[in-house]
Amino acid sequence: MSDEHPSTDPWDSIEGLYEWLDANRPVDGREGLLLRILKLSEEVGEVAEAVIGVTGQNPRKGTTHTWDDVRSELCDVAVTALMALRTLTPDAREVFAEHLAKVGRRAGTAPRP
């Protein structure tokens, strides 16, 4: 994959980020896995901070964020979740696709197998 023509498949990016993180992880093994999963809590907290900031709910700080900030933080949550999934299994793409189809079937938006 070249920089001039990046892949449009998000899983290519997830795999690249996974390889980069694994090459640079300060903690290995079970603890490293748990820390990667806990990173989700940090990212969700940043979404909450952005929503509070965009709505001005902290009178001491006032309005500190924009809806673009909220969208960006939500994307960080999604990427972090997919990275955690990829850390748990090299078949993350398939696991996610199967789960999404199952959720779609429960909601009535995806065909039954």
Short mmCIF file of C-alpha atoms in Angstrom, two decimals:
data_model
loop_
_atom_site.label_atom_id
_atom_site.label_comp_id
_atom_site.label_asym_id
_atom_site.label_seq_id
_atom_site.Cartn_x
_atom_site.Cartn_y
_atom_site.Cartn_z
CA MET A 1 0.00 0.00 0.00
CA SER A 2 1.49 3.34 -0.98
CA ASP A 3 1.00 6.73 0.67
CA GLU A 4 -0.26 8.10 -2.66
CA HIS A 5 -3.11 5.57 -2.83
CA PRO A 6 -4.07 4.59 0.70
CA SER A 7 -6.48 1.72 1.17
CA THR A 8 -10.11 2.58 1.81
CA ASP A 9 -10.51 -0.56 3.93
CA PRO A 10 -10.44 0.53 7.59
CA TRP A 11 -9.15 -2.89 8.58
CA ASP A 12 -5.90 -2.18 6.71
CA SER A 13 -5.46 0.85 8.97
CA ILE A 14 -6.36 -1.16 12.06
CA GLU A 15 -3.77 -3.80 11.13
CA GLY A 16 -1.11 -1.15 10.56
CA LEU A 17 -1.89 0.52 13.89
CA TYR A 18 -1.88 -2.87 15.61
CA GLU A 19 1.57 -3.67 14.24
CA TRP A 20 2.86 -0.22 15.25
CA LEU A 21 1.45 -0.52 18.78
CA ASP A 22 2.79 -4.04 19.23
CA ALA A 23 6.25 -2.93 18.14
CA ASN A 24 6.13 -0.06 20.65
CA ARG A 25 4.25 -1.53 23.59
CA PRO A 26 5.89 -0.88 26.95
CA VAL A 27 4.06 -3.78 28.66
CA ASP A 28 3.62 -7.26 27.19
CA GLY A 29 1.52 -10.27 28.01
CA ARG A 30 -1.75 -10.34 29.89
CA GLU A 31 -1.12 -6.96 31.52
CA GLY A 32 -0.51 -5.34 28.14
CA LEU A 33 -3.75 -6.84 26.81
CA LEU A 34 -5.71 -5.58 29.81
CA LEU A 35 -4.22 -2.10 29.48
CA ARG A 36 -5.19 -1.97 25.82
CA ILE A 37 -8.77 -2.87 26.72
CA LEU A 38 -8.82 -0.34 29.58
CA LYS A 39 -7.81 2.36 27.09
CA LEU A 40 -11.47 2.24 26.01
CA SER A 41 -12.53 3.73 29.34
CA GLU A 42 -10.15 6.62 28.86
CA GLU A 43 -11.50 7.31 25.37
CA VAL A 44 -15.14 7.11 26.52
CA GLY A 45 -14.28 9.60 29.25
CA GLU A 46 -12.96 11.97 26.58
CA VAL A 47 -16.30 11.70 24.76
CA ALA A 48 -18.09 12.63 27.98
CA GLU A 49 -15.71 15.56 28.52
CA ALA A 50 -16.36 16.81 24.98
CA VAL A 51 -20.16 16.54 25.37
CA ILE A 52 -20.01 18.42 28.68
CA GLY A 53 -17.76 20.98 27.01
CA VAL A 54 -19.95 21.48 23.95
CA THR A 55 -23.06 21.94 26.07
CA GLY A 56 -21.35 24.25 28.57
CA GLN A 57 -22.39 22.10 31.53
CA ASN A 58 -19.42 23.18 33.63
CA PRO A 59 -20.19 26.80 34.57
CA ARG A 60 -16.61 27.36 35.67
CA LYS A 61 -15.25 26.43 32.23
CA GLY A 62 -18.15 27.38 29.95
CA THR A 63 -18.25 26.06 26.39
CA THR A 64 -14.91 24.39 25.71
CA HIS A 65 -15.59 21.96 22.85
CA THR A 66 -17.39 21.68 19.52
CA TRP A 67 -19.53 18.95 17.98
CA ASP A 68 -16.52 18.24 15.75
CA ASP A 69 -14.61 17.43 18.95
CA VAL A 70 -17.38 15.03 20.01
CA ARG A 71 -17.30 13.32 16.60
CA SER A 72 -13.53 13.01 16.77
CA GLU A 73 -13.66 11.50 20.25
CA LEU A 74 -16.33 9.01 19.15
CA CYS A 75 -14.05 7.95 16.30
CA ASP A 76 -11.24 7.45 18.82
CA VAL A 77 -13.56 5.15 20.82
CA ALA A 78 -14.35 3.11 17.70
CA VAL A 79 -10.68 2.79 16.70
CA THR A 80 -9.66 1.87 20.24
CA ALA A 81 -12.37 -0.79 20.43
CA LEU A 82 -11.29 -2.29 17.12
CA MET A 83 -7.66 -2.23 18.28
CA ALA A 84 -8.62 -4.07 21.47
CA LEU A 85 -10.54 -6.62 19.42
CA ARG A 86 -7.56 -7.06 17.09
CA THR A 87 -5.33 -7.56 20.12
CA LEU A 88 -7.61 -10.37 21.31
CA THR A 89 -7.76 -12.12 17.94
CA PRO A 90 -6.06 -11.95 14.54
CA ASP A 91 -9.53 -12.69 13.09
CA ALA A 92 -10.94 -9.36 14.31
CA ARG A 93 -12.41 -8.47 10.92
CA GLU A 94 -14.44 -11.69 10.78
CA VAL A 95 -15.42 -11.59 14.46
CA PHE A 96 -16.69 -8.03 14.06
CA ALA A 97 -18.55 -8.78 10.81
CA GLU A 98 -20.27 -11.79 12.39
CA HIS A 99 -21.22 -9.80 15.46
CA LEU A 100 -22.53 -6.88 13.40
CA ALA A 101 -24.65 -9.29 11.33
CA LYS A 102 -26.03 -10.83 14.54
CA VAL A 103 -26.95 -7.39 15.89
CA GLY A 104 -28.52 -6.53 12.54
CA ARG A 105 -30.61 -9.70 12.60
CA ARG A 106 -31.82 -8.94 16.13
CA ALA A 107 -32.82 -5.45 14.99
CA GLY A 108 -34.43 -6.80 11.83
CA THR A 109 -32.11 -4.88 9.52
CA ALA A 110 -30.01 -7.80 8.25
CA PRO A 111 -31.15 -10.93 6.41
CA ARG A 112 -31.36 -14.20 8.31
CA PRO A 113 -28.77 -16.81 7.29
#
